[in-house]
XYZ file of C-alpha atoms in Angstrom:
690
model
C 93.129 -29.392 58.687
C 92.664 -26.838 55.981
C 89.421 -28.500 54.611
C 87.819 -27.991 58.040
C 89.220 -24.428 58.591
C 91.113 -25.275 61.729
C 94.520 -23.939 62.872
C 95.710 -27.002 64.764
C 97.788 -29.590 62.926
C 97.554 -32.887 64.723
C 100.579 -35.230 64.659
C 100.265 -38.753 65.921
C 103.420 -39.432 68.044
C 103.306 -43.208 67.578
C 103.458 -42.807 63.784
C 105.890 -39.812 64.040
C 108.469 -41.935 65.962
C 108.853 -44.340 63.084
C 109.453 -41.554 60.570
C 111.792 -39.310 62.667
C 112.907 -41.242 65.687
C 115.620 -38.587 66.667
C 113.112 -35.662 66.535
C 110.504 -37.575 68.437
C 112.932 -38.261 71.292
C 113.874 -34.610 71.413
C 110.276 -33.634 71.256
C 109.431 -35.646 74.399
C 112.532 -34.344 76.325
C 112.846 -30.672 75.177
C 109.407 -29.946 73.907
C 109.423 -26.040 73.970
C 112.368 -25.513 71.532
C 111.341 -28.376 69.191
C 107.669 -27.300 68.920
C 108.738 -23.844 68.044
C 110.813 -25.260 65.028
C 107.857 -27.619 64.097
C 105.367 -24.755 64.146
C 107.708 -22.588 62.008
C 107.938 -25.302 59.399
C 104.214 -26.061 59.581
C 103.386 -22.396 58.961
C 105.726 -22.218 56.019
C 104.310 -25.443 54.376
C 100.631 -24.409 54.937
C 101.003 -20.855 53.754
C 103.118 -21.949 50.676
C 100.394 -24.463 49.709
C 97.407 -22.138 50.541
C 98.496 -18.584 50.331
C 95.065 -17.210 51.162
C 94.722 -19.288 54.372
C 96.399 -16.330 56.215
C 93.064 -14.521 55.961
C 91.425 -17.274 58.075
C 94.150 -17.970 60.597
C 97.302 -16.013 61.329
C 99.284 -18.900 62.669
C 99.195 -22.764 62.602
C 99.824 -24.740 65.787
C 101.242 -28.182 66.026
C 99.369 -30.568 68.363
C 100.916 -33.886 69.519
C 98.444 -36.747 70.025
C 98.778 -40.303 71.223
C 101.797 -39.759 73.457
C 102.509 -43.346 74.581
C 103.438 -42.637 78.243
C 100.435 -41.853 80.556
C 101.108 -40.368 84.076
C 98.954 -39.947 87.092
C 98.683 -36.475 88.538
C 99.907 -37.984 91.901
C 103.114 -39.391 90.357
C 104.468 -36.242 88.739
C 107.872 -35.338 90.062
C 110.940 -33.153 89.360
C 112.130 -35.478 86.643
C 109.116 -34.534 84.462
C 109.939 -30.788 84.612
C 110.137 -29.253 81.185
C 109.211 -32.434 79.328
C 106.088 -33.424 77.567
C 103.546 -35.429 79.653
C 100.054 -36.859 79.301
C 97.750 -36.824 82.312
C 94.013 -37.299 82.753
C 91.412 -36.041 85.254
C 88.144 -34.227 85.812
C 87.837 -30.504 85.233
C 86.632 -28.887 88.495
C 87.034 -25.266 87.676
C 87.403 -23.069 84.733
C 88.354 -19.399 84.683
C 87.125 -16.772 82.257
C 89.041 -15.974 78.951
C 91.659 -13.267 79.454
C 94.083 -11.602 76.920
C 97.699 -12.455 77.554
C 100.677 -10.493 76.159
C 102.331 -12.400 73.370
C 104.344 -9.725 71.435
C 104.712 -6.415 73.159
C 105.938 -3.026 71.868
C 106.789 -0.022 74.011
C 106.689 3.746 73.347
C 109.418 5.951 74.829
C 107.634 8.782 76.496
C 110.615 11.243 75.945
C 111.359 10.833 72.242
C 108.325 8.890 71.026
C 110.432 6.005 69.496
C 108.728 2.533 69.284
C 110.756 -0.192 70.970
C 110.213 -3.871 70.198
C 108.731 -6.282 69.457
C 109.568 -8.119 72.562
C 108.422 -11.703 72.840
C 106.686 -12.325 76.218
C 106.939 -15.848 77.694
C 105.184 -17.315 80.734
C 108.237 -17.358 83.002
C 109.389 -13.699 83.319
C 108.294 -10.210 82.622
C 109.848 -8.272 79.754
C 111.671 -5.224 80.987
C 113.278 -2.495 78.845
C 116.657 -1.156 79.975
C 117.082 2.122 77.930
C 115.726 3.711 74.773
C 118.126 3.044 71.803
C 117.194 6.543 70.316
C 117.639 8.987 73.139
C 119.504 6.657 75.707
C 117.013 7.622 78.453
C 115.969 5.102 81.029
C 112.277 5.645 80.583
C 109.465 5.953 81.364
C 108.064 3.553 78.769
C 104.383 2.767 78.100
C 102.860 -0.138 76.250
C 101.940 0.718 72.695
C 98.310 -0.590 72.621
C 97.796 -0.605 68.851
C 100.900 -2.708 67.935
C 101.009 -5.163 70.838
C 99.676 -8.602 70.102
C 97.648 -10.537 72.594
C 96.499 -14.203 72.771
C 93.669 -15.849 74.553
C 94.448 -17.383 77.916
C 92.401 -19.623 80.225
C 93.130 -21.692 83.359
C 91.580 -24.995 84.257
C 91.828 -26.972 87.391
C 92.347 -30.672 86.684
C 91.609 -33.064 89.524
C 92.313 -36.818 89.793
C 89.415 -39.044 88.520
C 87.464 -40.294 91.542
C 87.959 -43.898 90.587
C 91.713 -43.817 90.961
C 92.282 -41.954 94.195
C 93.640 -44.377 96.909
C 91.300 -45.042 99.693
C 91.329 -42.427 102.479
C 93.349 -39.932 100.415
C 92.352 -36.527 99.060
C 92.345 -36.127 95.394
C 95.250 -33.989 93.967
C 94.943 -31.337 91.371
C 97.069 -29.429 88.829
C 96.592 -26.194 87.058
C 96.355 -26.382 83.299
C 96.854 -23.323 81.001
C 95.010 -23.253 77.701
C 96.123 -20.861 74.929
C 94.860 -19.758 71.516
C 92.346 -22.230 69.941
C 92.221 -24.554 73.036
C 89.971 -22.102 74.845
C 86.691 -23.489 76.003
C 87.481 -26.998 74.874
C 86.301 -28.556 78.183
C 83.827 -27.613 80.778
C 83.569 -28.439 84.461
C 82.541 -31.943 85.203
C 84.063 -33.412 81.987
C 86.801 -35.999 82.202
C 89.634 -35.079 79.854
C 93.210 -36.056 78.861
C 95.771 -33.333 78.523
C 99.079 -33.627 76.592
C 101.297 -30.684 77.400
C 104.556 -29.323 78.817
C 105.119 -29.537 82.582
C 106.751 -26.297 83.408
C 107.244 -23.991 86.435
C 106.766 -20.343 87.305
C 108.626 -18.518 90.023
C 105.976 -18.056 92.665
C 106.705 -15.349 95.174
C 103.989 -16.312 97.585
C 105.330 -19.843 97.964
C 108.917 -18.422 98.251
C 108.088 -15.992 101.068
C 106.053 -18.558 102.957
C 108.652 -21.164 102.996
C 111.788 -18.989 103.163
C 113.563 -20.401 100.181
C 112.919 -20.555 96.363
C 110.043 -22.921 95.740
C 108.444 -23.157 92.281
C 104.700 -23.643 91.585
C 104.218 -25.857 88.606
C 101.573 -25.662 85.713
C 100.904 -27.652 82.613
C 100.837 -25.722 79.390
C 98.312 -27.692 77.330
C 99.314 -28.719 73.811
C 96.424 -31.082 73.024
C 93.144 -31.820 74.920
C 90.882 -34.880 74.312
C 87.658 -35.777 76.109
C 87.405 -39.241 77.721
C 83.747 -39.899 77.872
C 82.246 -37.843 75.100
C 79.277 -39.429 73.457
C 80.871 -39.002 70.108
C 84.644 -39.557 70.820
C 84.104 -42.573 73.163
C 82.973 -44.624 70.233
C 84.082 -43.596 66.769
C 81.881 -46.186 65.162
C 83.513 -47.815 62.198
C 81.671 -49.058 59.167
C 81.940 -52.633 60.338
C 80.389 -51.603 63.726
C 77.458 -49.937 61.799
C 76.933 -53.097 59.661
C 76.915 -55.264 62.862
C 74.536 -52.996 64.650
C 72.032 -53.018 61.731
C 72.375 -56.764 61.448
C 71.520 -57.024 65.126
C 68.545 -54.786 64.874
C 67.044 -57.084 62.211
C 66.687 -59.856 64.887
C 62.946 -59.900 65.896
C 63.956 -60.737 69.452
C 66.377 -57.850 69.831
C 64.427 -56.063 72.607
C 64.400 -59.353 74.730
C 68.111 -59.785 74.127
C 68.850 -56.150 75.280
C 66.737 -56.689 78.458
C 68.747 -59.884 79.202
C 72.100 -58.138 78.475
C 71.343 -55.478 81.111
C 73.486 -56.482 84.100
C 73.847 -60.124 82.991
C 75.640 -60.947 86.300
C 72.446 -60.236 88.175
C 69.902 -63.011 88.226
C 66.222 -62.445 87.435
C 64.530 -59.004 88.054
C 63.158 -58.860 84.508
C 60.926 -55.818 85.305
C 63.940 -53.827 86.656
C 66.061 -54.713 83.605
C 63.181 -53.768 81.259
C 62.796 -50.354 82.921
C 66.505 -49.615 83.045
C 66.942 -50.568 79.319
C 64.043 -48.202 78.370
C 65.641 -45.382 80.422
C 68.994 -45.862 78.796
C 67.560 -45.628 75.298
C 65.132 -42.826 76.266
C 62.117 -41.399 74.493
C 62.021 -38.574 72.060
C 62.171 -34.940 73.314
C 59.553 -32.692 71.728
C 60.097 -28.908 71.396
C 57.134 -27.046 70.066
C 58.381 -24.032 68.067
C 61.041 -23.479 70.662
C 58.289 -22.368 73.165
C 56.963 -25.517 74.941
C 59.347 -28.443 75.667
C 58.315 -31.973 76.731
C 61.007 -34.163 78.239
C 61.945 -37.458 76.547
C 63.970 -38.849 79.505
C 62.462 -41.680 81.573
C 62.728 -41.504 85.381
C 62.712 -44.687 87.373
C 62.331 -45.437 91.099
C 63.596 -48.811 92.344
C 61.993 -49.533 95.677
C 62.426 -52.850 97.531
C 63.756 -55.072 100.117
C 67.510 -55.163 101.058
C 69.585 -57.514 99.083
C 67.668 -57.216 95.882
C 70.606 -55.749 93.892
C 69.298 -52.133 93.612
C 72.689 -50.467 94.097
C 74.286 -53.060 91.893
C 72.008 -52.025 89.086
C 72.896 -48.348 89.576
C 76.555 -49.211 89.583
C 76.030 -51.121 86.269
C 74.319 -48.163 84.668
C 77.108 -45.915 85.854
C 79.733 -48.064 83.967
C 77.491 -48.658 80.809
C 75.515 -45.465 80.326
C 76.802 -42.228 78.726
C 77.586 -39.416 81.153
C 76.267 -41.206 84.216
C 76.774 -39.515 87.506
C 76.345 -41.540 90.763
C 75.450 -39.997 94.104
C 73.938 -41.180 97.351
C 71.117 -39.495 99.258
C 72.891 -38.985 102.498
C 76.152 -37.753 100.790
C 74.291 -35.233 98.587
C 72.806 -31.825 99.631
C 70.433 -29.664 97.653
C 73.253 -27.558 96.158
C 75.263 -30.685 95.588
C 72.513 -32.024 93.372
C 71.603 -28.730 91.599
C 74.208 -25.949 91.646
C 76.427 -23.996 94.127
C 77.508 -20.355 93.976
C 80.910 -19.623 95.284
C 83.693 -17.013 95.046
C 86.399 -17.706 92.591
C 89.724 -17.545 94.454
C 91.637 -16.088 91.520
C 89.356 -13.364 90.110
C 87.244 -12.887 93.333
C 84.054 -12.912 91.362
C 80.991 -15.178 92.095
C 80.810 -18.210 89.918
C 78.406 -21.115 89.453
C 79.565 -24.696 89.995
C 77.178 -27.333 88.639
C 75.939 -30.178 90.757
C 75.281 -33.798 89.966
C 72.115 -33.176 87.845
C 73.974 -30.449 85.813
C 77.025 -32.743 85.271
C 74.752 -35.475 84.043
C 73.186 -33.192 81.356
C 72.282 -35.436 78.355
C 73.049 -38.476 80.518
C 71.778 -40.357 83.563
C 71.757 -39.228 87.218
C 71.787 -42.082 89.681
C 70.740 -41.369 93.226
C 71.041 -44.243 95.707
C 69.564 -44.161 99.270
C 66.801 -41.809 97.851
C 64.698 -42.236 100.932
C 67.510 -41.012 103.287
C 67.520 -37.499 101.722
C 66.271 -34.499 103.670
C 62.767 -33.272 102.383
C 64.109 -29.792 101.520
C 66.914 -31.489 99.498
C 64.427 -33.649 97.648
C 62.226 -30.687 96.820
C 65.196 -29.069 94.974
C 65.024 -31.839 92.241
C 61.330 -31.359 91.459
C 61.936 -28.873 88.758
C 65.003 -30.822 87.427
C 62.858 -33.972 86.894
C 60.002 -32.523 85.002
C 61.055 -29.132 83.479
C 64.712 -30.405 83.172
C 66.196 -27.165 84.108
C 67.605 -25.676 87.382
C 66.739 -22.084 88.182
C 69.252 -20.140 90.289
C 68.880 -16.777 91.913
C 71.697 -16.264 94.518
C 74.372 -13.690 95.084
C 73.155 -11.589 92.071
C 73.247 -14.416 89.685
C 69.896 -15.065 88.127
C 70.089 -17.897 85.487
C 68.757 -21.275 84.472
C 70.965 -24.369 83.980
C 70.163 -27.267 81.809
C 69.546 -30.658 83.458
C 68.273 -32.849 80.593
C 68.959 -36.190 82.267
C 67.048 -39.363 83.367
C 66.889 -39.880 87.071
C 67.188 -43.449 88.374
C 66.729 -43.524 92.108
C 66.915 -46.419 94.552
C 65.139 -46.426 97.986
C 64.263 -48.729 100.863
C 60.733 -48.900 102.391
C 60.005 -47.703 105.936
C 61.334 -50.233 108.362
C 63.615 -51.851 105.785
C 61.039 -54.360 104.331
C 58.156 -53.790 101.996
C 54.814 -54.758 103.605
C 52.357 -56.132 101.015
C 49.394 -55.513 103.379
C 49.847 -51.849 103.093
C 49.614 -49.648 99.924
C 52.601 -47.922 98.357
C 52.343 -44.554 100.067
C 52.248 -46.165 103.533
C 55.437 -48.109 102.616
C 57.685 -45.259 101.578
C 58.259 -41.680 102.940
C 57.945 -39.930 99.565
C 55.302 -37.226 98.768
C 52.926 -37.537 95.879
C 54.530 -34.694 93.737
C 57.857 -36.615 93.588
C 56.312 -40.070 93.060
C 54.292 -38.799 90.174
C 57.434 -37.559 88.389
C 58.764 -41.153 88.094
C 57.566 -42.900 84.966
C 58.163 -46.377 86.226
C 58.109 -47.626 89.910
C 59.798 -51.034 90.345
C 58.663 -52.613 93.603
C 60.983 -55.563 94.349
C 59.946 -57.989 97.148
C 62.185 -60.648 98.508
C 59.612 -63.488 98.334
C 60.433 -66.949 99.494
C 59.978 -69.424 96.658
C 61.748 -72.722 96.497
C 61.950 -72.994 92.733
C 63.315 -69.469 92.117
C 65.448 -69.588 95.178
C 67.201 -72.652 93.999
C 67.677 -71.192 90.416
C 69.145 -68.093 91.937
C 71.464 -70.104 94.309
C 72.717 -72.092 91.368
C 73.284 -68.962 89.268
C 75.311 -67.326 92.080
C 77.400 -70.289 92.833
C 78.142 -70.830 89.188
C 79.083 -67.217 88.547
C 81.406 -67.319 91.536
C 83.057 -70.452 90.192
C 83.543 -68.967 86.734
C 85.200 -65.883 88.059
C 87.551 -67.799 90.291
C 90.863 -66.054 91.215
C 93.980 -67.208 89.617
C 96.042 -69.629 91.656
C 93.072 -71.334 93.250
C 92.855 -75.029 92.446
C 89.705 -77.035 92.221
C 88.761 -80.312 90.657
C 87.091 -78.951 87.476
C 85.520 -82.298 86.558
C 83.847 -83.147 89.883
C 82.399 -79.621 90.116
C 81.064 -79.804 86.531
C 79.286 -83.053 87.266
C 77.498 -81.663 90.248
C 76.679 -78.363 88.551
C 75.233 -80.045 85.504
C 71.817 -78.277 85.768
C 73.268 -74.885 86.379
C 75.635 -75.182 83.411
C 72.766 -76.257 81.140
C 70.613 -73.345 82.180
C 73.653 -70.881 81.703
C 74.329 -72.329 78.281
C 70.630 -71.859 77.393
C 70.721 -68.088 77.941
C 74.357 -67.423 76.934
C 73.927 -66.966 73.184
C 71.158 -64.476 73.751
C 73.275 -61.995 75.652
C 74.897 -59.149 73.700
C 78.574 -58.438 74.622
C 78.739 -55.277 76.824
C 81.087 -53.446 74.365
C 78.589 -54.036 71.525
C 75.732 -53.014 73.721
C 77.373 -49.625 74.423
C 77.937 -49.062 70.629
C 74.447 -50.115 69.888
C 73.141 -47.582 72.463
C 75.324 -44.799 71.114
C 74.183 -45.501 67.489
C 70.538 -45.610 68.404
C 70.702 -42.331 70.426
C 72.554 -40.525 67.589
C 70.536 -41.798 64.596
C 67.063 -42.905 65.565
C 64.220 -40.420 66.368
C 60.932 -42.311 66.469
C 57.758 -40.567 65.419
C 54.197 -41.168 66.792
C 51.582 -41.579 64.109
C 51.003 -45.120 63.044
C 50.577 -46.322 66.589
C 47.178 -47.230 67.903
C 46.859 -44.215 70.242
C 43.249 -45.094 71.096
C 44.567 -48.010 73.098
C 46.643 -45.687 75.221
C 43.661 -43.443 75.999
C 41.552 -46.419 76.759
C 44.110 -47.886 79.205
C 44.591 -44.458 80.759
C 40.783 -44.121 81.426
C 40.633 -47.675 82.977
C 43.724 -46.909 85.125
C 42.186 -43.602 86.364
C 39.003 -45.446 87.319
C 41.049 -48.121 89.297
C 43.370 -45.606 90.990
C 40.411 -43.435 92.056
C 39.616 -46.100 94.720
C 42.557 -44.730 96.654
C 44.872 -47.726 96.315
C 48.508 -47.616 95.186
C 49.751 -44.530 93.360
C 47.514 -41.905 91.855
C 47.463 -41.895 88.077
C 48.023 -38.503 86.504
C 48.324 -37.127 82.954
C 52.007 -37.619 83.293
C 51.438 -41.310 82.875
C 50.041 -40.901 79.401
C 53.306 -39.052 78.530
C 55.199 -41.962 80.336
C 53.583 -44.591 78.004
C 54.348 -42.404 74.950
C 58.021 -42.027 75.957
C 58.427 -45.753 76.745
C 56.878 -46.711 73.382
C 59.385 -44.428 71.681
C 62.228 -45.826 73.612
C 61.117 -49.387 72.570
C 60.974 -48.356 68.984
C 64.526 -46.882 69.321
C 65.794 -50.345 70.584
C 64.664 -51.802 67.211
C 66.169 -48.736 65.356
C 62.691 -47.965 63.984
C 61.802 -44.401 62.943
C 58.042 -44.959 63.697
C 56.228 -46.273 66.800
C 54.301 -49.492 66.097
C 51.545 -51.348 67.871
C 54.188 -53.711 69.465
C 55.943 -50.686 71.086
C 52.693 -49.342 72.537
C 51.738 -52.794 73.956
C 55.083 -53.096 75.595
C 54.831 -49.577 77.192
C 51.283 -50.392 78.482
C 52.599 -53.575 79.987
C 55.547 -51.920 81.841
C 53.144 -49.148 83.192
C 50.577 -51.707 84.301
C 53.301 -53.834 86.027
C 54.516 -50.641 87.746
C 50.993 -49.675 88.800
C 49.876 -53.069 90.066
C 53.112 -53.752 91.988
C 52.267 -50.623 94.108
C 48.888 -52.107 95.216
C 47.953 -54.027 98.373
C 48.398 -57.759 98.004
C 44.636 -58.377 98.015
C 43.967 -55.921 95.177
C 46.842 -57.130 92.951
C 45.210 -60.437 91.995
C 41.856 -58.732 90.978
C 43.754 -56.121 88.863
C 45.912 -58.762 87.202
C 42.783 -60.525 86.138
C 41.078 -57.399 84.733
C 44.186 -56.238 82.803
C 45.358 -59.734 81.875
C 45.205 -59.111 78.102
C 47.851 -56.367 78.420
C 49.895 -57.893 81.299
C 51.025 -61.134 79.547
C 52.359 -59.422 76.454
C 55.778 -60.894 75.502
C 56.537 -62.144 78.954
C 59.298 -64.797 78.877
C 58.436 -67.688 81.272
C 60.553 -70.199 79.477
C 63.417 -70.391 82.033
C 60.996 -71.140 84.795
C 59.125 -73.743 82.866
C 62.384 -75.429 81.783
C 63.460 -75.453 85.452
C 60.203 -77.065 86.540
C 60.463 -79.691 83.735
C 64.039 -80.529 84.835
C 62.771 -80.955 88.340
C 60.148 -83.425 87.100
C 62.826 -85.337 85.141
C 65.017 -85.588 88.177
C 61.990 -86.934 90.244
C 61.201 -89.482 87.513
C 64.789 -90.657 87.438
C 64.994 -91.095 91.205
C 61.622 -93.026 91.187
C 63.031 -95.260 88.363
C 66.161 -95.859 90.383
C 64.175 -96.968 93.436
C 62.057 -99.307 91.318
C 64.632 -100.938 89.053
C 67.812 -100.306 91.028
C 69.689 -98.627 88.222
C 69.244 -95.946 85.450
C 72.548 -96.642 83.698
C 70.926 -98.520 80.713
C 68.039 -95.978 80.160
C 68.340 -93.882 77.008
C 65.188 -91.647 77.722
C 62.718 -90.787 80.467
C 59.153 -89.608 80.040
C 57.275 -86.842 81.974
C 53.514 -86.265 81.684
C 52.365 -82.976 80.133
C 49.498 -82.695 82.701
C 52.123 -82.790 85.603
C 53.981 -79.949 84.050
C 50.856 -77.942 83.370
C 49.727 -78.190 86.965
C 53.117 -76.948 88.182
C 53.038 -74.118 85.737
C 49.573 -73.048 86.895
C 50.990 -72.214 90.296
C 53.082 -69.508 88.462
C 50.047 -68.210 86.529
C 51.067 -69.783 83.274
C 48.285 -71.479 81.380
C 49.534 -71.714 77.786
C 52.660 -73.707 77.232
C 52.494 -73.840 73.411
C 55.157 -71.137 73.062
C 57.481 -73.010 75.331
C 57.143 -76.311 73.383
C 58.082 -74.513 70.157
C 61.029 -72.537 71.623
C 64.705 -73.039 71.130
C 65.260 -73.704 74.904
C 62.928 -76.733 74.741
C 64.737 -78.411 71.840
C 68.292 -77.280 73.030
C 67.722 -79.067 76.298
C 67.021 -82.429 74.423
C 63.284 -82.628 75.007
C 60.708 -83.928 72.526
C 56.924 -83.541 72.624
C 54.640 -86.503 72.021
C 51.135 -84.897 72.108
C 49.315 -88.258 71.230
C 50.543 -90.004 74.373
C 50.480 -86.707 76.315
C 54.162 -87.120 77.406
C 57.398 -85.148 77.086
C 60.403 -87.355 76.318
C 63.909 -86.395 77.534
C 66.864 -88.079 75.688
C 69.477 -89.118 78.310
C 72.190 -90.072 75.807
C 73.112 -86.390 75.306
C 73.598 -86.130 79.070
């Protein structure tokens, strides 16, 4: 405590109960009197050890951390009165800082004697009866010079949205912060408060109800933030070593893309875009005058049932400081900021909206197309300048909103029509579309191969997350789901556990700041010029200068995934591929094929088709086995089956895959018990392992 010049001595209750079990029990049941004694001892010890510390802090306070019992605001009752409790919630309102009387002295106006000191507590006002010098009954005035004040602030703590029972209103409690706890939390943050649950005699409640009723407050003793970027993950040395070991994997980016929402099948382009947005580019600030954003904005547009909202919910759970809202349920002031009158001080105060609360995080907006136009205009400034300017009720100010915006929308009429271009499919204006770095158009296309893979994935994931108590013949199910199991096993080792992914994300954001100088920036300018030429024909989205910045941001985010301090050629190629995917997906169906051909060298960069090729190969094996069974009557004595390479290549061509060399050398190929015999032009599948 002394080494960092603080005046709060933190005591861990769980350790303290082993050392002094009796005092710990008293501390929980009668905290006010026990804390006074503990603070007295703490002051004596600290000022004996460090006599000059008094020049820095007049007093040392004892703070109790790790109280084992956690209560919900909804469940606090009379039994908790005057005991120590620990509750959590979201700060909705914060008052200004006021001076509160702590130790008061009075002057006798008749004889001039100084009376006191009287110690002021929160429950009753100190009243002086008579002057001990001249025995008069007053009048007395407060001696301003010798009266000691302390800082006082009030918070309103509301239940976290996730734990409020359906159909109920969230409850709230007043929390009083004193001394060095001032300004430790701001509106919108989720905090845990350890403090004394106490009452004050409230006259207004008393007169309303006709009998003595107390209003209750919590006098905070210790406050900790729940979802702070730094406190959520105190990264240990082992964590850091594991993260750096992970980053050395050459396929780390592919593994991160696969680990984004692993319960959702497919949608590689959406997963790639969301991963880049979660890592984010590097913010530039030129001599404090000119600021360029580093956050990546994404629009997910597509048919119903393509897991758009599910992706947003995933980011809300995984990302740092993610705020989720829907288009119909959010107004312009709800997204930016509202001005209202404080009920206590009667002054105008600002209350931040979703974009302000998501500062340094991610703002997720579902049903983006259902928003009113005037509400949508209010987020123009927030998405590019990343600030929100307010001039209402005499308050002229600017709030920070440095966050990524990930929005999900449905096309006009519910389904995306490939025969029309992007602007005819969605009711969004050009200014807002150009502020999105990546546009993911998701079409629900009927395709027997991918549909079958998706169905197997869904059935299998439902089976694995079966409720307790349900019985099923595991063996018979496993036999019938052999293919699904094999395909799951093939991708499983690649997926990074979610807890590890969160730690990796935190570490990358805090320690990696990629610079642009080695990269082949000529390539970016060349691609931009080609894209401008193509977009000038009036198809799809217009390409603007913002899209050069988008490519730079995405290449920085890709470098950050590898924990690299410099952007390399690989990062630039990946950024170009994502932007081209985004641009081509917004074109009419007829134009898409021509564009894919002209940009082919950029488009196929690091695309992973192995899962589809493996599925096609398994289908050919199944057909060959059925044919063999018809011909010879049984396949029980077969130890292998052969499939022609030409057959696989012709099937792969339907999916635009021409070169299968990478697949034949991949782990998936050998793990699934396949061997390549190029001389005979066949692929051999060993059946013994089956």
